[in-house]
Structures are given as structure tokens and as C-alpha cells.
PDB file of C-alpha atoms and ligand atoms in Angstrom:
ATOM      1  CA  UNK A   9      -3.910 -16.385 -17.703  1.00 65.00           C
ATOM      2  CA  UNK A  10      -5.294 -12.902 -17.495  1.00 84.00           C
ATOM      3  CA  UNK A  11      -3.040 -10.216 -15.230  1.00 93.00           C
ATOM      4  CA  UNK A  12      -4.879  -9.912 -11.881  1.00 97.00           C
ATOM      5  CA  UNK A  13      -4.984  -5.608 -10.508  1.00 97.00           C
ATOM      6  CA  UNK A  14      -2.534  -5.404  -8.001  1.00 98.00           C
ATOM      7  CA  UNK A  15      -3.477  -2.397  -5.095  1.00 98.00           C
ATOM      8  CA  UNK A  16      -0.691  -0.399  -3.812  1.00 98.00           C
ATOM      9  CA  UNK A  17      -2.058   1.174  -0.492  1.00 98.00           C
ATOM     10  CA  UNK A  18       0.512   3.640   0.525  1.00 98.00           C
ATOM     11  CA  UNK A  19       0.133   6.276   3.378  1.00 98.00           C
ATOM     12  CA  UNK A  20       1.476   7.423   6.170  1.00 98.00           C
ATOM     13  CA  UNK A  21       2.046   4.392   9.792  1.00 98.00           C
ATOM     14  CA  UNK A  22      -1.184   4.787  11.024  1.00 98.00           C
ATOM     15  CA  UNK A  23      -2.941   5.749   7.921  1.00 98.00           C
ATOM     16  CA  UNK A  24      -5.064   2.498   7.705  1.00 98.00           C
ATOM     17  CA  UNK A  25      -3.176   0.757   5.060  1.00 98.00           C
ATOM     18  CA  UNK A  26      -3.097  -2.447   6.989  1.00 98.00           C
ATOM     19  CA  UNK A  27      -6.839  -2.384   8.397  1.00 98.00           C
ATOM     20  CA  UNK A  28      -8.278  -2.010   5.176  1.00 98.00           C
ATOM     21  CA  UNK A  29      -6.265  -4.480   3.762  1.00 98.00           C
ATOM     22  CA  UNK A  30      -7.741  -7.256   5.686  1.00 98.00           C
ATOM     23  CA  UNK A  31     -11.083  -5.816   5.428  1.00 98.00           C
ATOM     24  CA  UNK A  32     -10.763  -5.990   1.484  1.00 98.00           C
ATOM     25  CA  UNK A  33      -8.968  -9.556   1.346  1.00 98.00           C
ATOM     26  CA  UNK A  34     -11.949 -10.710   3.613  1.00 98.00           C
ATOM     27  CA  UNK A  35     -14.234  -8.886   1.126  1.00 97.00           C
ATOM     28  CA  UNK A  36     -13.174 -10.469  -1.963  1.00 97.00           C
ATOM     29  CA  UNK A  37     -12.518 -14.066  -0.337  1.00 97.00           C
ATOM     30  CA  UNK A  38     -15.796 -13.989   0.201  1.00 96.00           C
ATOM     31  CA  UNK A  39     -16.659 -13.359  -3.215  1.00 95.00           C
ATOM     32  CA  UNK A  40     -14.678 -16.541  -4.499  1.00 95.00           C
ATOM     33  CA  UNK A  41     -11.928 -14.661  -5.274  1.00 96.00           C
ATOM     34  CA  UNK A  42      -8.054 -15.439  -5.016  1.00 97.00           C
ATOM     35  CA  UNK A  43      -6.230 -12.762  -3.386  1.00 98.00           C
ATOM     36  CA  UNK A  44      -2.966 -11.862  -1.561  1.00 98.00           C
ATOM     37  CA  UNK A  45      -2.147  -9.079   1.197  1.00 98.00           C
ATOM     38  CA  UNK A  46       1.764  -8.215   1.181  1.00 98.00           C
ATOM     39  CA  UNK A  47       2.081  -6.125   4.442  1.00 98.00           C
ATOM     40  CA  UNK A  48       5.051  -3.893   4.790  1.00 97.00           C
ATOM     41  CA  UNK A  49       5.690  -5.293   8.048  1.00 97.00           C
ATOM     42  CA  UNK A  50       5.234  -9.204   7.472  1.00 98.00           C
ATOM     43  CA  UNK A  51       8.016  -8.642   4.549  1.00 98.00           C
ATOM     44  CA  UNK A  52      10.303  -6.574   6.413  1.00 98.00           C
ATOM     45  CA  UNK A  53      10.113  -9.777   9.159  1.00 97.00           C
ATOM     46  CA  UNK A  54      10.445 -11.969   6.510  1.00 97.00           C
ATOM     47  CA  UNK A  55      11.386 -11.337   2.903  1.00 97.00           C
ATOM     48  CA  UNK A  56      13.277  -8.062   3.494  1.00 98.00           C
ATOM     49  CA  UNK A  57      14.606  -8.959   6.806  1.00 97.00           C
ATOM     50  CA  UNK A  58      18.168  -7.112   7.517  1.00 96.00           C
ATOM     51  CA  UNK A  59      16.942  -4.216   5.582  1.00 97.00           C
ATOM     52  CA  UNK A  60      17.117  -0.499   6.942  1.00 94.00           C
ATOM     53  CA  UNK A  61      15.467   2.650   6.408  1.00 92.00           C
ATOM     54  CA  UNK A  62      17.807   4.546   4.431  1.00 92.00           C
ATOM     55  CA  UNK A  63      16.765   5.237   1.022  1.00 91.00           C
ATOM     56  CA  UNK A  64      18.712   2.270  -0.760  1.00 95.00           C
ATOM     57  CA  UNK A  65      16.998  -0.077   1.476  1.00 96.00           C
ATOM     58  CA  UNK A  66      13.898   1.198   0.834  1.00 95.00           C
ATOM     59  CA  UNK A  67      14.130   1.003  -2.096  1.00 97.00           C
ATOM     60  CA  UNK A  68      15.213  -2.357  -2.125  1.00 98.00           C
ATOM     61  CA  UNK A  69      12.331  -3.474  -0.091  1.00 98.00           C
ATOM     62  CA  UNK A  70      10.010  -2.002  -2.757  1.00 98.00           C
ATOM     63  CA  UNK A  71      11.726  -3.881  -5.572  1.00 98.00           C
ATOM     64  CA  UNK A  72      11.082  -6.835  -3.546  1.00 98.00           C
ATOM     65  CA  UNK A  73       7.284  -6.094  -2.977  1.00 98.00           C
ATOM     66  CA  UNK A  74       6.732  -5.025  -6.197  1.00 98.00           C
ATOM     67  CA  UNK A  75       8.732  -7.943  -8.040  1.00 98.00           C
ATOM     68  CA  UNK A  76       7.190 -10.691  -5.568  1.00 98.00           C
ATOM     69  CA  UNK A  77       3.345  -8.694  -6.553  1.00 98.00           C
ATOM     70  CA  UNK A  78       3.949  -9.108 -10.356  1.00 98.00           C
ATOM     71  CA  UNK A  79       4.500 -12.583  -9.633  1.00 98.00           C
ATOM     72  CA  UNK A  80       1.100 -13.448  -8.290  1.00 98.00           C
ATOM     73  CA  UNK A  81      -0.852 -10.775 -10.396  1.00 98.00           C
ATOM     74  CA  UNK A  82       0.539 -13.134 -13.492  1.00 97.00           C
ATOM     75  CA  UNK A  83      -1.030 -16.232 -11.789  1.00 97.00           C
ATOM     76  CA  UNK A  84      -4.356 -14.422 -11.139  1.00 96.00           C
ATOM     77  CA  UNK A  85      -4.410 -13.471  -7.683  1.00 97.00           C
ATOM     78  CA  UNK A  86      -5.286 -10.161  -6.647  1.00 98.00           C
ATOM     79  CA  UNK A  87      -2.581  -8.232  -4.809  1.00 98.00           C
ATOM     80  CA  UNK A  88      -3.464  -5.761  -1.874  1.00 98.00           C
ATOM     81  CA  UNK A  89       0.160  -4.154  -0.848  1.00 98.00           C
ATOM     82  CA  UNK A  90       0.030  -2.343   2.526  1.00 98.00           C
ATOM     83  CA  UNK A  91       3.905  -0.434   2.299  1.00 98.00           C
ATOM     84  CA  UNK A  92       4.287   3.181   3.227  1.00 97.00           C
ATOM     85  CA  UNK A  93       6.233   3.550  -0.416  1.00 96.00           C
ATOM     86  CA  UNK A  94       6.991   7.380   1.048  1.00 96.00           C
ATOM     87  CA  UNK A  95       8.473   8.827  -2.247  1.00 97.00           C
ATOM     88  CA  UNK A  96       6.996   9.257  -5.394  1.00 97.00           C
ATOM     89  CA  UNK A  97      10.041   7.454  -7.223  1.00 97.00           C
ATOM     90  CA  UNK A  98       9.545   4.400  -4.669  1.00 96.00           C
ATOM     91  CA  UNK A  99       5.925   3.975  -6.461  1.00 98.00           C
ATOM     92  CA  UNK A 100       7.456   4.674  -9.814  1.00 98.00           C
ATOM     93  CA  UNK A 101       9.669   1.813  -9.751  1.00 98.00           C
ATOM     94  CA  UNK A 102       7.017  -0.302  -8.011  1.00 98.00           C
ATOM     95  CA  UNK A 103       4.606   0.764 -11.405  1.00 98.00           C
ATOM     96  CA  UNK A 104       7.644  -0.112 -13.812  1.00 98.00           C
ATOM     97  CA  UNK A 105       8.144  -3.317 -12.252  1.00 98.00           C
ATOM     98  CA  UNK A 106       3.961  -4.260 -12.181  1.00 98.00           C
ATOM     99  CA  UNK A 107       2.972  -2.923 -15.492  1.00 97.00           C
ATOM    100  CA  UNK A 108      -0.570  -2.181 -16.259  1.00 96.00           C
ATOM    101  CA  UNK A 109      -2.394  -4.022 -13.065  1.00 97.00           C
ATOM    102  CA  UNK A 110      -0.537  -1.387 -10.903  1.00 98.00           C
ATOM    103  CA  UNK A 111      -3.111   1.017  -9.032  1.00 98.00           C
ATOM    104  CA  UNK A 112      -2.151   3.215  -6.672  1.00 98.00           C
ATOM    105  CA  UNK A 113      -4.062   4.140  -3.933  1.00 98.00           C
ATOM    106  CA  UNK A 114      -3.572   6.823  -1.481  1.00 98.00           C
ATOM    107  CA  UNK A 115      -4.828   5.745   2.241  1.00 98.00           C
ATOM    108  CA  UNK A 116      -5.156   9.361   3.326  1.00 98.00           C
ATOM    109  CA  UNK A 117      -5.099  10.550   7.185  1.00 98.00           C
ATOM    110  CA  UNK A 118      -3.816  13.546   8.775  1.00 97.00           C
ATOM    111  CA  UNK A 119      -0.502  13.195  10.575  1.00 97.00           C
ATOM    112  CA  UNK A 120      -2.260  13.991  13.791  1.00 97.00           C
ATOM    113  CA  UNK A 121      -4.356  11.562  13.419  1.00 98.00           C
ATOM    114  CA  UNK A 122      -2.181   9.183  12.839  1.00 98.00           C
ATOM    115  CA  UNK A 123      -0.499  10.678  15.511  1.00 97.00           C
ATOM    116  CA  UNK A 124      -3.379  10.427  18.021  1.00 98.00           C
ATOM    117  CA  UNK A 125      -3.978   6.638  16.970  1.00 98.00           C
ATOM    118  CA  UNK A 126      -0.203   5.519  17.215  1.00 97.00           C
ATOM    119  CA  UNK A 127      -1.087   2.236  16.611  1.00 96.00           C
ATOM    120  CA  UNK A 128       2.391   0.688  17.352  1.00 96.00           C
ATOM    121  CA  UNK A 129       3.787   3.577  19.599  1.00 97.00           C
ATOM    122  CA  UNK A 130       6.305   4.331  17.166  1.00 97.00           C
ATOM    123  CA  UNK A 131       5.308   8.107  16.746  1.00 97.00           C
ATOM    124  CA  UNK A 132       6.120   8.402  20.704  1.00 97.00           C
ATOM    125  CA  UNK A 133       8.959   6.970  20.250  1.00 97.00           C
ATOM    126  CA  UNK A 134      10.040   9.455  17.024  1.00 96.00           C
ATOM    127  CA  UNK A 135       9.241  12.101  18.908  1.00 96.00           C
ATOM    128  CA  UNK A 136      11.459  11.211  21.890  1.00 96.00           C
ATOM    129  CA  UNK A 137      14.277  10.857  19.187  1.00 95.00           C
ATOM    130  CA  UNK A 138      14.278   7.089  19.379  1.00 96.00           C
ATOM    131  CA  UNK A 139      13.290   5.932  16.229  1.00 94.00           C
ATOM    132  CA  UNK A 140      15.442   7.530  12.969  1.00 90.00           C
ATOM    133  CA  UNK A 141      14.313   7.706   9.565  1.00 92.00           C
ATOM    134  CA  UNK A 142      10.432   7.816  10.744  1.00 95.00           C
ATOM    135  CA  UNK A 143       8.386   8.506   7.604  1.00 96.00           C
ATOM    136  CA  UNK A 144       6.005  11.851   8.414  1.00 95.00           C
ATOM    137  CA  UNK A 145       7.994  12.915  11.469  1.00 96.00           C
ATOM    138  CA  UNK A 146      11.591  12.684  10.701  1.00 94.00           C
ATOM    139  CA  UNK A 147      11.566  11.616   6.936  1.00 94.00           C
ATOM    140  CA  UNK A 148       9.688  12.461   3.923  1.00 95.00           C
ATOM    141  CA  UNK A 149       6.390  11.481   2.670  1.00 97.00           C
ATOM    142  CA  UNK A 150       5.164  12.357  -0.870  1.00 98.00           C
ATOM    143  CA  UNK A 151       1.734  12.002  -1.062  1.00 98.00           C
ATOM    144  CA  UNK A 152       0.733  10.895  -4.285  1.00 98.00           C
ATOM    145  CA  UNK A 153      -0.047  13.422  -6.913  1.00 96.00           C
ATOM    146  CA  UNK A 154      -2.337  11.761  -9.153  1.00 96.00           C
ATOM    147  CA  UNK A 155      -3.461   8.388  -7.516  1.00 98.00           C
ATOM    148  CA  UNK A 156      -6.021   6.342  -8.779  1.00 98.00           C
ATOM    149  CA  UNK A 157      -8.072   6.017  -5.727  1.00 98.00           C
ATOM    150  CA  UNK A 158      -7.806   8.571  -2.351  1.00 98.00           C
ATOM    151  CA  UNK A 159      -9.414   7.682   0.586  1.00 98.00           C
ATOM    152  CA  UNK A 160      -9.465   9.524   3.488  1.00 98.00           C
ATOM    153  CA  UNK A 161      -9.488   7.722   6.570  1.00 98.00           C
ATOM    154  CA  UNK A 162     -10.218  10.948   8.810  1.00 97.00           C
ATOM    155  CA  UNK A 163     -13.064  11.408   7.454  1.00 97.00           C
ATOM    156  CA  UNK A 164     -14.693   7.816   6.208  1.00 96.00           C
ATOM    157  CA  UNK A 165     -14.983   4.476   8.366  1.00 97.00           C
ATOM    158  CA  UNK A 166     -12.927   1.345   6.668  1.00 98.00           C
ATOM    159  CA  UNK A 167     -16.095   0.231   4.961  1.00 97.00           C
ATOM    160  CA  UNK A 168     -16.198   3.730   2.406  1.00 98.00           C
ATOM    161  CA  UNK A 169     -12.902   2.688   1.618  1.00 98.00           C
ATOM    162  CA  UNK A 170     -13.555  -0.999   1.062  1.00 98.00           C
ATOM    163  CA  UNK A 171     -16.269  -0.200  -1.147  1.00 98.00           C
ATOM    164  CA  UNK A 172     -14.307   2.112  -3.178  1.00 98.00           C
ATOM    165  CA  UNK A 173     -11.703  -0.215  -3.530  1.00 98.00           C
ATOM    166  CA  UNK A 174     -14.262  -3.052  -4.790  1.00 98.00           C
ATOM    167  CA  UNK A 175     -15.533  -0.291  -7.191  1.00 97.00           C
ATOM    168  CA  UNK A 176     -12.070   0.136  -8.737  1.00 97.00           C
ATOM    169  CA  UNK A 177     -11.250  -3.716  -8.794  1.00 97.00           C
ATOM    170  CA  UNK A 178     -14.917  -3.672 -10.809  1.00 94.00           C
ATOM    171  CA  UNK A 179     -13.978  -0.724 -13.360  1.00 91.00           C
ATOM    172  CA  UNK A 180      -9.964  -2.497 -13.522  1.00 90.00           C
ATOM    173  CA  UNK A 181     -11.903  -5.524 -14.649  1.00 83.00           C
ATOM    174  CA  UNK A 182     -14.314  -4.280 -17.017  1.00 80.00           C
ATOM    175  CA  UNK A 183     -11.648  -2.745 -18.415  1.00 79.00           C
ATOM    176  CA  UNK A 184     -10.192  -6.032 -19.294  1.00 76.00           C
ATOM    177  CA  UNK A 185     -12.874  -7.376 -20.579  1.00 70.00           C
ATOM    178  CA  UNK A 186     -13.438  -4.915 -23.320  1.00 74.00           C
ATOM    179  CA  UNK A 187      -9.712  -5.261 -24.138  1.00 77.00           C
ATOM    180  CA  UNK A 188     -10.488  -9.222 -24.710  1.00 74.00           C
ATOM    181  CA  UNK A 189     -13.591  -8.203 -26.708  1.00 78.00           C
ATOM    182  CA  UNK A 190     -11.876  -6.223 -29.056  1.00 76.00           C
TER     183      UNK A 190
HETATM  184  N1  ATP B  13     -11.320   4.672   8.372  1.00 73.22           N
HETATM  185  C1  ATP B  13     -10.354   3.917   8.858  1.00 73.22           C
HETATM  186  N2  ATP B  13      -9.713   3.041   8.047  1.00 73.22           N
HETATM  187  C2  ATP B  13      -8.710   2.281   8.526  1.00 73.22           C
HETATM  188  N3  ATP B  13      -8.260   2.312   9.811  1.00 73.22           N
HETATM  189  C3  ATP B  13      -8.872   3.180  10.663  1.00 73.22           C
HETATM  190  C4  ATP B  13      -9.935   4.009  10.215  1.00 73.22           C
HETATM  191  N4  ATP B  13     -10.328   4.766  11.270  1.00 73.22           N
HETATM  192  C5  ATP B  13      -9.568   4.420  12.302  1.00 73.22           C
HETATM  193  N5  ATP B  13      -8.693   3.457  11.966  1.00 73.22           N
HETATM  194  C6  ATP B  13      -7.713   2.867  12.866  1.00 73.22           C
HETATM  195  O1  ATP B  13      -6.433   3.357  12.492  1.00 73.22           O
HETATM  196  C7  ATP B  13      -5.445   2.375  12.738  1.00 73.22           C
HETATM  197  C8  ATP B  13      -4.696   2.119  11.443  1.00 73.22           C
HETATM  198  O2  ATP B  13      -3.640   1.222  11.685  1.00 73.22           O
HETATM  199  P1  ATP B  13      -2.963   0.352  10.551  1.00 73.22           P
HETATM  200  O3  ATP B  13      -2.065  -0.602  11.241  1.00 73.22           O
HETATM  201  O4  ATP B  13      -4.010  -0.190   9.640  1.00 73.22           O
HETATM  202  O5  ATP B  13      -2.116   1.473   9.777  1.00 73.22           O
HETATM  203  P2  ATP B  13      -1.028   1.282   8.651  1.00 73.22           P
HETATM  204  O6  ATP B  13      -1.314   2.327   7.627  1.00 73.22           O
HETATM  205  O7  ATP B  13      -0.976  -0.132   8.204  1.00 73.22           O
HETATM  206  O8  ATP B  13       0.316   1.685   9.411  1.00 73.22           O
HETATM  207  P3  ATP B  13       1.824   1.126   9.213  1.00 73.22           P
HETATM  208  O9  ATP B  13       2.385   1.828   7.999  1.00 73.22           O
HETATM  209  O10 ATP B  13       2.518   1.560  10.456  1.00 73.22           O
HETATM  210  O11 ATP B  13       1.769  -0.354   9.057  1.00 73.22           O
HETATM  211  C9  ATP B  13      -6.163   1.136  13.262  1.00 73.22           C
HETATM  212  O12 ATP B  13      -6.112   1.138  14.669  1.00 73.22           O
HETATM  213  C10 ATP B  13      -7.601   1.345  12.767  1.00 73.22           C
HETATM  214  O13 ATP B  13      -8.543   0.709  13.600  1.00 73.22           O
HETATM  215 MG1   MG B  14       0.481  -1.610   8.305  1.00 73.22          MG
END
């Protein structure tokens, strides 16, 4: 069975990652298609549970992600990751696990925006000192240097995004298909 793409959407908290994750899943299940969301949070509840934030343990949740992604990309299903991924050796290790479906895709927003939506409260909470090891305030975030897809969520509604990320999924797959041609 063919590789499905597999759609790492990594950004800051707040960035959209999440919200246009469910937007796309719902996009392509309506198309027929068979597709999974791995959200950073669900896994850290879940899959990663007892992990921290230091750098081994993110890592370790990545090599999780990434590992339990390649798995349903060989089976055909779509993968959508949502997962901050803050440094660019993070995503390199999630693209060495994945192989060629990888595509990374950075869900771009200004810190104060992110800021000013503070979805979950946690950027409060940083700011009082209450959270450690928060990604944009208190810890790093390397924004991807050469993604394959930007969007900027400061700028464009969810649906810009969701129809760029159909758009790639369309390319990705064309691109197969000449591969099988030739
Ligand atoms: N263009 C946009 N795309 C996506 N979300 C947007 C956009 N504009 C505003 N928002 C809002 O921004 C918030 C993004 O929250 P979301 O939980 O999706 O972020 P996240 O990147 O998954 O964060 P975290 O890393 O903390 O899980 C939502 O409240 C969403 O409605
Ligand atoms: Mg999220």
C-alpha cells in the first residue's frame, strides 16, 4: 500500500495548530478520505503521559508522534500532527523517522497574538512564573527555516490555511503518481 503524506503542523500554543487540524480532518473526511489528527495534547494525556518539558522528554514525545505517524502513513491514512516540535532538531528526527511523506508546515502567528488569544490561559500563567519550560515565553522556538507550507494565522482565517493544506496534499499526491508511472 502506497505511503499516505503525513502533516507536521508546528507553531507556537496558540498558533492554530489544533483548529486547523480539525478543520482539515473534517475537510478530507468529507472527501472519502482516511485520515488521523495526533494532537500534542491528546498524546501527552495519553501516549506520552508522565513526560516533562525538558528537552529529553521532548524529544521523546516526538519520537513517539513521529514513530506512531509512520505507522498509519504505511497503512494509508493521512496524518495531520498538531505538536509545537519547538526546535529544528525535534522536526529533524520527526523527518528521519517519517521518510518521504513528512511535510512540514509552519502554523505562523505572532507571539502577541497568541498572546492576546491565550486559548488555555497558559501564557498568563508563564508570565506570572507559574508554568516553566513555556515554549515562546520562557523556552525556545525555532521557527522553521525552510518549511514546506507557512501559513500565517494573523493574517488569514482557518479556511486560507485549509485550502493550502488541501493544495499540498494534491501536489504530495501527484507527485506519487508520476513516481508509479515511471
Ligand atoms: N486563522 C486562524 N487559524 C486557526 N486558529 C485561529 C485563526 N484565527 C484565530 N484562531 C483562534 O486561535 C486559537 C488557536 O488555538 P489552538 O488550540 O488551535 O492552537 P494550538 O496551536 O493548537 O495551540 P497549542 O500548541 O497550545 O495546542 C483558537 O481559539 C482559534 O479559534
Ligand atoms: Mg493544540
Amino acid at each position: 500500500m502506497d505511503e499516505a503524506s503525513v502533516l507536521w503542523l508546528t507553531g507556537l500554543s496558540g498558533a492554530g495548530k489544533s483548529t486547523i487540524a480539525r478543520h482539515l480532518r473534517a475537510c478530507l473526511v468529507g472527501r472519502g478520505a482516511a485520515v488521523a489528527v495526533l494532537d500534542g495534547d491528546e498524546i501527552r494525556r495519553g501516549l506520552s503521559q508522565g513526560l516533562g518539558f525538558s528537552d529529553v522528554d521532548r524529544r521523546e514525545n516526538i519520537r513517539r508522534i513521529a514513530e506512531m505517524a509512520r505507522l498509519l502513513s504505511t497503512q494509508g491514512i493521512v496524518v495531520i500532527v498538531a505538536a509545537i516540535a519547538p526546535l529544528s532538531r525535534h522536526r529533524g528526527l520527526a523527518r528521519n523517522i517519517i521518510g518521504a511523506p513528512y511535510r512540514e508546515v509552519y502554523v505562523k502567528a505572532s507571539l502577541s497574538d497568541c498572546e492576546r488569544r491565550d486559548v488555555k490561559g497558559l501564557y498568563a500563567r508563564a508570565r506570572r512564573g507559574e508554568v516553566v519550560k513555556f515554549t515562546g515565553v520562557t523556552d525556545t522556538y525555532e521557527p522553521p527555516l525552510n518549511p514546506d507550507l507557512l501559513v500565517d494565522t494573523s493574517t488569514h482565517g482557518v479556511h486560507v490555511a485549509v485550502s493550502s493544506l488541501m493544495a499540498l496534499l494534491e501536489r504530495c499526491q501527484a507527485k506519487q503518481t508520476v513516481r508509479q508511472l515511471a
